Amino acid sequence: RWLLLLGSLWILAASPASSVFQRPTGSPAPPHMQYLLEPLHTTVHTQRGATATLPCVLRALPRNYRVKWSKVEPANYGENIIIITNGLYHKNYGPLSPRVRLRHSHRYDASLTITEVALEDEGRYRCQLVNGLEDESVSLTLHLEGVVFPYQPSTGRYKFNYHEAKRACEQQDSRLATYQQLYKAWTEGLDWCNAGWVLDGTVHYPIINSREPCGGRLLLPGVRTYGARDKQKDRFDAFCFTSALQGEVYFIRGHLNFKEAGKACSNHGGAIAKVGQLYSAWKFSQLDRCDGGWLADGSVRYPITTPRQRCGGLPDPGVRSFGFPSKELRTFGTYCFTEK
């Protein structure tokens, strides 16, 4: 009996470990550990000039790991690296570099904080844990509260190629709107017959009230699309997006030509307001005036938050336009902007 027992122990000892502890056939593999916590909310809402934090938290700290933050750029189908950390040291990259830092509220926290949020910060971000073959990532969206407005130059309708539209929005304290921003503006009542560029190089126009000059009465309301167009050759208007101001827009009454309007603003310590600044003041400061005033692009506009008969007669709030009158005309006041 003792010889049989010793023989059995010798056989077990000589057998490979895998055969002794072999998992029963059909049993599941041990679960792969997910290091990154799924964020409770994947969209962070903010305004221009604010400080925003995109959450990224680890459950545990693997060996030899790195966390890489990047911004997804749909226009060129790429990602721009913002910051890389190994938990002890970090390095910033790109144009966001001066305004980003890791929150580091505890040792598992790799959240990204952006200060002085700018219009171009809107978009999708990725927090990636680089850990050998077991990389993980979470995606978050930074959403700026703002307003979309259609824009065309003094020379008339459909004059911009994509690059000119992008530059025109930037000159008016705004940027080309994303499709998502245009869609949201449509749900909030934006109704515009002229097609315009958006940031990804596609062309659209938002219709609330179907009508003959805008695709016909039989088409349902919606954001109608021309799809992707040739950025160099094709010409349309622009849909611009702006957010809250770090300053104040105010009106100076008078009968001023364009040059006198600029001087009047300068005498009050400001500058003649840009179109995006007037829209921002209308949206965020409820600026409401019946008076037409010059703006920096040579147009004359006025903001209405409480529609009334003597202020254009239109039933909805909005920024009304007199177009681009002669700059020598002495009929209007001016809207000025002063930074805080």
Short mmCIF file of C-alpha atoms in Angstrom, two decimals:
data_model
loop_
_atom_site.label_atom_id
_atom_site.label_comp_id
_atom_site.label_asym_id
_atom_site.label_seq_id
_atom_site.Cartn_x
_atom_site.Cartn_y
_atom_site.Cartn_z
CA ARG A 1 0.00 0.00 0.00
CA TRP A 2 2.79 2.46 0.88
CA LEU A 3 4.57 1.64 -2.36
CA LEU A 4 1.37 2.32 -4.37
CA LEU A 5 0.86 5.69 -2.57
CA LEU A 6 4.48 6.79 -3.14
CA GLY A 7 4.21 5.77 -6.79
CA SER A 8 1.08 7.92 -7.22
CA LEU A 9 2.75 10.97 -5.63
CA TRP A 10 5.80 10.50 -7.87
CA ILE A 11 3.55 10.46 -10.97
CA LEU A 12 1.82 13.72 -9.86
CA ALA A 13 5.15 15.40 -9.17
CA ALA A 14 6.54 14.38 -12.55
CA SER A 15 3.46 15.60 -14.48
CA PRO A 16 3.49 19.11 -16.06
CA ALA A 17 1.84 21.81 -13.96
CA SER A 18 -0.61 22.57 -16.74
CA SER A 19 -2.01 19.02 -16.57
CA VAL A 20 -2.42 19.16 -12.78
CA PHE A 21 -4.26 22.53 -12.76
CA GLN A 22 -5.86 22.27 -16.18
CA ARG A 23 -9.11 24.28 -16.51
CA PRO A 24 -12.10 21.98 -17.10
CA THR A 25 -13.20 21.90 -20.74
CA GLY A 26 -15.70 24.66 -21.57
CA SER A 27 -15.00 26.81 -18.48
CA PRO A 28 -14.60 30.58 -19.20
CA ALA A 29 -11.21 32.33 -19.16
CA PRO A 30 -10.62 34.68 -16.23
CA PRO A 31 -12.08 38.14 -17.04
CA HIS A 32 -9.73 40.78 -18.47
CA MET A 33 -9.35 43.66 -16.06
CA GLN A 34 -10.64 46.98 -17.35
CA TYR A 35 -8.40 49.67 -15.91
CA LEU A 36 -10.26 52.76 -17.15
CA LEU A 37 -13.57 53.61 -15.51
CA GLU A 38 -16.39 54.41 -17.93
CA PRO A 39 -17.33 58.08 -17.35
CA LEU A 40 -20.79 58.70 -15.94
CA HIS A 41 -21.33 61.45 -18.53
CA THR A 42 -19.48 61.43 -21.84
CA THR A 43 -20.31 65.07 -22.71
CA VAL A 44 -18.89 68.01 -20.76
CA HIS A 45 -20.74 71.31 -21.25
CA THR A 46 -18.89 74.60 -21.00
CA GLN A 47 -18.56 78.12 -22.46
CA ARG A 48 -15.74 80.09 -24.02
CA GLY A 49 -13.38 81.46 -21.38
CA ALA A 50 -14.34 78.88 -18.73
CA THR A 51 -12.29 76.03 -17.22
CA ALA A 52 -13.44 72.52 -18.15
CA THR A 53 -12.32 69.08 -16.96
CA LEU A 54 -12.67 65.90 -19.02
CA PRO A 55 -12.78 62.91 -16.61
CA CYS A 56 -10.45 59.91 -16.94
CA VAL A 57 -9.95 57.74 -13.84
CA LEU A 58 -8.12 54.39 -13.40
CA ARG A 59 -9.34 51.52 -11.22
CA ALA A 60 -5.74 50.43 -10.57
CA LEU A 61 -2.23 51.32 -11.72
CA PRO A 62 -0.72 48.71 -14.05
CA ARG A 63 3.04 48.37 -14.41
CA ASN A 64 4.85 50.51 -16.97
CA TYR A 65 1.72 52.26 -18.17
CA ARG A 66 1.18 55.59 -19.91
CA VAL A 67 -1.93 57.71 -20.35
CA LYS A 68 -2.24 59.62 -23.60
CA TRP A 69 -4.78 62.39 -24.22
CA SER A 70 -5.55 63.38 -27.81
CA LYS A 71 -8.14 65.44 -29.70
CA VAL A 72 -9.92 63.77 -32.60
CA GLU A 73 -9.91 65.97 -35.72
CA PRO A 74 -12.66 64.82 -38.14
CA ALA A 75 -11.63 67.32 -40.84
CA ASN A 76 -8.33 65.48 -41.45
CA TYR A 77 -9.26 62.05 -40.00
CA GLY A 78 -6.48 62.25 -37.43
CA GLU A 79 -5.72 62.81 -33.77
CA ASN A 80 -3.56 65.51 -32.22
CA ILE A 81 -1.70 64.45 -29.06
CA ILE A 82 -2.26 66.84 -26.14
CA ILE A 83 -0.48 65.29 -23.17
CA ILE A 84 1.28 62.01 -22.20
CA THR A 85 1.93 60.91 -18.61
CA ASN A 86 3.39 57.87 -16.85
CA GLY A 87 1.88 58.86 -13.54
CA LEU A 88 5.02 60.62 -12.32
CA TYR A 89 5.95 62.87 -15.21
CA HIS A 90 4.04 64.35 -18.11
CA LYS A 91 4.69 66.22 -21.34
CA ASN A 92 2.36 68.61 -23.19
CA TYR A 93 2.08 68.84 -26.98
CA GLY A 94 0.57 71.10 -29.62
CA PRO A 95 -1.33 74.38 -29.52
CA LEU A 96 -3.32 73.38 -26.43
CA SER A 97 -0.10 72.93 -24.48
CA PRO A 98 -0.17 76.25 -22.52
CA ARG A 99 -3.77 75.73 -21.41
CA VAL A 100 -3.90 72.08 -20.34
CA ARG A 101 -2.87 70.18 -17.23
CA LEU A 102 -3.70 66.90 -15.49
CA ARG A 103 -6.12 67.34 -12.60
CA HIS A 104 -4.37 64.72 -10.38
CA SER A 105 -6.83 64.99 -7.49
CA HIS A 106 -5.59 61.50 -6.43
CA ARG A 107 -3.11 58.91 -7.70
CA TYR A 108 -5.66 57.23 -9.98
CA ASP A 109 -6.85 60.50 -11.56
CA ALA A 110 -5.68 61.24 -15.13
CA SER A 111 -8.43 63.75 -15.96
CA LEU A 112 -7.61 66.58 -18.36
CA THR A 113 -8.28 70.20 -17.37
CA ILE A 114 -8.49 72.90 -20.06
CA THR A 115 -8.32 76.53 -18.95
CA GLU A 116 -9.64 79.54 -20.87
CA VAL A 117 -11.68 77.33 -23.19
CA ALA A 118 -11.59 78.60 -26.79
CA LEU A 119 -14.01 78.05 -29.68
CA GLU A 120 -11.62 75.62 -31.37
CA ASP A 121 -11.55 73.41 -28.26
CA GLU A 122 -15.02 72.05 -29.03
CA GLY A 123 -14.95 68.43 -30.17
CA ARG A 124 -14.13 64.84 -29.25
CA TYR A 125 -11.24 63.83 -26.99
CA ARG A 126 -9.71 60.44 -26.23
CA CYS A 127 -8.06 59.26 -23.03
CA GLN A 128 -5.98 56.16 -23.84
CA LEU A 129 -4.26 53.85 -21.40
CA VAL A 130 -1.15 52.47 -23.14
CA ASN A 131 -0.28 49.21 -21.39
CA GLY A 132 1.52 46.82 -23.72
CA LEU A 133 -0.97 44.78 -25.75
CA GLU A 134 -3.91 45.66 -23.52
CA ASP A 135 -4.58 49.29 -24.49
CA GLU A 136 -7.91 50.85 -23.50
CA SER A 137 -9.54 54.18 -24.21
CA VAL A 138 -12.58 56.30 -23.37
CA SER A 139 -14.01 59.04 -25.58
CA LEU A 140 -15.50 62.29 -24.32
CA THR A 141 -17.04 65.32 -26.02
CA LEU A 142 -16.42 68.93 -25.02
CA HIS A 143 -19.54 70.89 -25.93
CA LEU A 144 -19.57 74.69 -25.96
CA GLU A 145 -22.86 76.47 -25.36
CA GLY A 146 -23.23 78.97 -28.18
CA VAL A 147 -25.12 80.24 -31.19
CA VAL A 148 -24.92 79.45 -34.92
CA PHE A 149 -25.47 82.19 -37.49
CA PRO A 150 -25.42 82.24 -41.30
CA TYR A 151 -22.86 84.55 -42.86
CA GLN A 152 -22.18 85.93 -46.33
CA PRO A 153 -19.92 88.80 -47.47
CA SER A 154 -20.88 92.22 -48.80
CA THR A 155 -20.39 90.91 -52.35
CA GLY A 156 -23.47 88.68 -52.03
CA ARG A 157 -24.62 85.08 -51.89
CA TYR A 158 -22.42 82.02 -52.50
CA LYS A 159 -19.01 83.70 -52.67
CA PHE A 160 -16.95 81.54 -50.28
CA ASN A 161 -14.95 78.43 -51.00
CA TYR A 162 -14.34 76.35 -47.88
CA HIS A 163 -11.11 78.08 -46.85
CA GLU A 164 -12.59 81.55 -47.38
CA ALA A 165 -15.65 80.60 -45.32
CA LYS A 166 -13.42 79.36 -42.50
CA ARG A 167 -11.41 82.58 -42.54
CA ALA A 168 -14.54 84.77 -42.71
CA CYS A 169 -16.00 83.17 -39.56
CA GLU A 170 -12.71 83.60 -37.70
CA GLN A 171 -12.61 87.29 -38.67
CA GLN A 172 -16.04 87.73 -37.06
CA ASP A 173 -15.04 86.26 -33.66
CA SER A 174 -16.45 82.83 -34.47
CA ARG A 175 -15.51 79.64 -36.29
CA LEU A 176 -17.16 77.38 -38.85
CA ALA A 177 -19.95 75.47 -37.09
CA THR A 178 -19.90 71.70 -36.85
CA TYR A 179 -22.77 69.72 -38.34
CA GLN A 180 -23.90 68.87 -34.80
CA GLN A 181 -24.01 72.58 -33.90
CA LEU A 182 -26.01 73.37 -37.03
CA TYR A 183 -28.42 70.52 -36.31
CA LYS A 184 -28.96 71.75 -32.74
CA ALA A 185 -29.55 75.29 -34.05
CA TRP A 186 -32.18 73.89 -36.43
CA THR A 187 -33.98 72.17 -33.53
CA GLU A 188 -33.98 75.56 -31.78
CA GLY A 189 -35.58 77.32 -34.76
CA LEU A 190 -32.85 78.26 -37.28
CA ASP A 191 -34.52 78.49 -40.71
CA TRP A 192 -32.27 79.57 -43.59
CA CYS A 193 -32.64 79.04 -47.33
CA ASN A 194 -29.01 79.57 -48.38
CA ALA A 195 -26.62 76.61 -48.21
CA GLY A 196 -23.41 77.06 -46.24
CA TRP A 197 -20.16 75.32 -45.36
CA VAL A 198 -19.66 73.59 -42.01
CA LEU A 199 -16.39 72.52 -40.39
CA ASP A 200 -16.05 69.05 -41.92
CA GLY A 201 -16.27 70.40 -45.48
CA THR A 202 -19.89 69.45 -46.12
CA VAL A 203 -22.63 71.89 -47.15
CA HIS A 204 -26.13 72.15 -45.64
CA TYR A 205 -29.09 74.45 -45.01
CA PRO A 206 -31.68 74.21 -42.19
CA ILE A 207 -35.38 74.51 -43.02
CA ILE A 208 -38.23 74.80 -40.50
CA ASN A 209 -40.93 76.02 -42.90
CA SER A 210 -40.92 74.17 -46.24
CA ARG A 211 -41.43 76.59 -49.15
CA GLU A 212 -40.95 76.81 -52.90
CA PRO A 213 -37.64 78.74 -53.07
CA CYS A 214 -36.07 76.36 -50.52
CA GLY A 215 -36.43 72.92 -52.08
CA GLY A 216 -40.22 72.97 -52.46
CA ARG A 217 -43.22 72.58 -50.18
CA LEU A 218 -43.29 68.78 -50.45
CA LEU A 219 -39.92 68.24 -48.75
CA LEU A 220 -40.12 67.74 -45.00
CA PRO A 221 -38.41 70.23 -42.66
CA GLY A 222 -34.87 69.33 -41.67
CA VAL A 223 -31.20 70.02 -42.25
CA ARG A 224 -30.89 69.51 -45.99
CA THR A 225 -27.52 68.51 -47.33
CA TYR A 226 -25.42 68.92 -50.45
CA GLY A 227 -22.88 66.50 -48.97
CA ALA A 228 -19.12 66.93 -49.26
CA ARG A 229 -18.08 69.51 -51.85
CA ASP A 230 -14.84 70.61 -53.50
CA LYS A 231 -13.23 72.85 -50.87
CA GLN A 232 -11.35 74.86 -53.46
CA LYS A 233 -13.80 75.21 -56.35
CA ASP A 234 -17.34 75.12 -54.92
CA ARG A 235 -18.80 78.30 -53.43
CA PHE A 236 -21.46 78.74 -50.77
CA ASP A 237 -22.19 80.84 -47.69
CA ALA A 238 -20.90 79.94 -44.22
CA PHE A 239 -22.50 78.80 -40.97
CA CYS A 240 -20.49 80.29 -38.10
CA PHE A 241 -20.54 79.41 -34.39
CA THR A 242 -19.70 81.64 -31.44
CA SER A 243 -19.92 81.31 -27.66
CA ALA A 244 -19.95 83.57 -24.58
CA LEU A 245 -17.92 86.78 -24.60
CA GLN A 246 -15.20 87.91 -22.24
CA GLY A 247 -16.38 91.48 -22.60
CA GLU A 248 -19.37 93.73 -23.31
CA VAL A 249 -21.23 94.86 -26.43
CA TYR A 250 -22.99 98.24 -26.19
CA PHE A 251 -24.70 100.70 -28.53
CA ILE A 252 -23.71 104.29 -29.29
CA ARG A 253 -26.54 106.35 -30.72
CA GLY A 254 -25.92 108.79 -33.55
CA HIS A 255 -26.01 109.45 -37.29
CA LEU A 256 -22.63 108.03 -38.17
CA ASN A 257 -20.96 106.78 -41.28
CA PHE A 258 -18.78 103.67 -41.02
CA LYS A 259 -15.55 105.54 -40.33
CA GLU A 260 -17.19 107.73 -37.68
CA ALA A 261 -18.67 104.60 -36.06
CA GLY A 262 -15.21 103.10 -35.59
CA LYS A 263 -13.92 106.36 -34.13
CA ALA A 264 -16.88 106.64 -31.72
CA CYS A 265 -16.12 103.16 -30.34
CA SER A 266 -12.42 104.01 -30.01
CA ASN A 267 -13.29 107.19 -28.08
CA HIS A 268 -15.19 105.02 -25.57
CA GLY A 269 -12.23 102.67 -25.08
CA GLY A 270 -13.53 99.90 -27.33
CA ALA A 271 -13.62 98.73 -30.94
CA ILE A 272 -16.45 98.38 -33.40
CA ALA A 273 -18.13 95.04 -32.68
CA LYS A 274 -17.83 91.99 -34.90
CA VAL A 275 -20.84 90.03 -36.09
CA GLY A 276 -20.08 87.07 -33.80
CA GLN A 277 -19.79 89.42 -30.82
CA LEU A 278 -23.23 90.90 -31.49
CA TYR A 279 -24.75 87.41 -31.78
CA SER A 280 -23.06 86.39 -28.54
CA ALA A 281 -24.37 89.47 -26.71
CA TRP A 282 -27.86 88.74 -28.06
CA LYS A 283 -27.69 85.08 -26.99
CA PHE A 284 -25.93 85.32 -23.62
CA SER A 285 -26.59 88.90 -22.42
CA GLN A 286 -30.08 89.28 -23.92
CA LEU A 287 -29.05 92.46 -25.73
CA ASP A 288 -32.24 93.92 -27.17
CA ARG A 289 -32.30 97.11 -29.28
CA CYS A 290 -34.40 98.37 -32.15
CA ASP A 291 -31.55 100.54 -33.41
CA GLY A 292 -29.54 99.51 -36.42
CA GLY A 293 -25.81 99.85 -35.85
CA TRP A 294 -22.61 99.46 -37.81
CA LEU A 295 -20.44 96.36 -37.30
CA ALA A 296 -16.81 95.69 -38.20
CA ASP A 297 -17.56 93.98 -41.52
CA GLY A 298 -19.52 97.01 -42.78
CA SER A 299 -22.93 95.46 -42.19
CA VAL A 300 -25.73 97.07 -40.16
CA ARG A 301 -27.66 94.88 -37.72
CA TYR A 302 -29.69 95.00 -34.51
CA PRO A 303 -30.49 92.35 -31.86
CA ILE A 304 -34.06 91.57 -30.77
CA THR A 305 -34.84 89.28 -27.83
CA THR A 306 -38.45 90.46 -27.35
CA PRO A 307 -40.12 90.64 -30.77
CA ARG A 308 -42.47 93.62 -31.27
CA GLN A 309 -44.21 95.22 -34.19
CA ARG A 310 -42.14 98.40 -34.32
CA CYS A 311 -38.86 96.43 -34.37
CA GLY A 312 -39.12 94.69 -37.71
CA GLY A 313 -42.43 92.94 -37.06
CA LEU A 314 -40.98 89.42 -37.21
CA PRO A 315 -42.46 87.00 -34.65
CA ASP A 316 -39.23 85.35 -33.51
CA PRO A 317 -36.18 86.68 -31.62
CA GLY A 318 -33.01 87.13 -33.65
CA VAL A 319 -30.37 89.44 -35.03
CA ARG A 320 -31.93 91.46 -37.86
CA SER A 321 -29.89 92.83 -40.75
CA PHE A 322 -29.99 95.86 -43.01
CA GLY A 323 -27.33 94.24 -45.18
CA PHE A 324 -24.29 96.24 -46.30
CA PRO A 325 -25.32 99.87 -46.95
CA SER A 326 -22.91 102.46 -48.34
CA LYS A 327 -20.22 103.16 -45.75
CA GLU A 328 -20.71 106.88 -46.38
CA LEU A 329 -24.33 106.76 -45.23
CA ARG A 330 -24.99 108.72 -42.02
CA THR A 331 -28.12 106.95 -40.79
CA PHE A 332 -27.10 104.51 -38.09
CA GLY A 333 -25.44 104.30 -34.70
CA THR A 334 -22.80 101.70 -33.89
CA TYR A 335 -22.29 98.61 -31.75
CA CYS A 336 -19.01 98.56 -29.84
CA PHE A 337 -17.13 95.87 -27.94
CA THR A 338 -14.91 96.30 -24.89
CA GLU A 339 -12.90 93.42 -23.42
CA LYS A 340 -13.09 92.68 -19.70
#
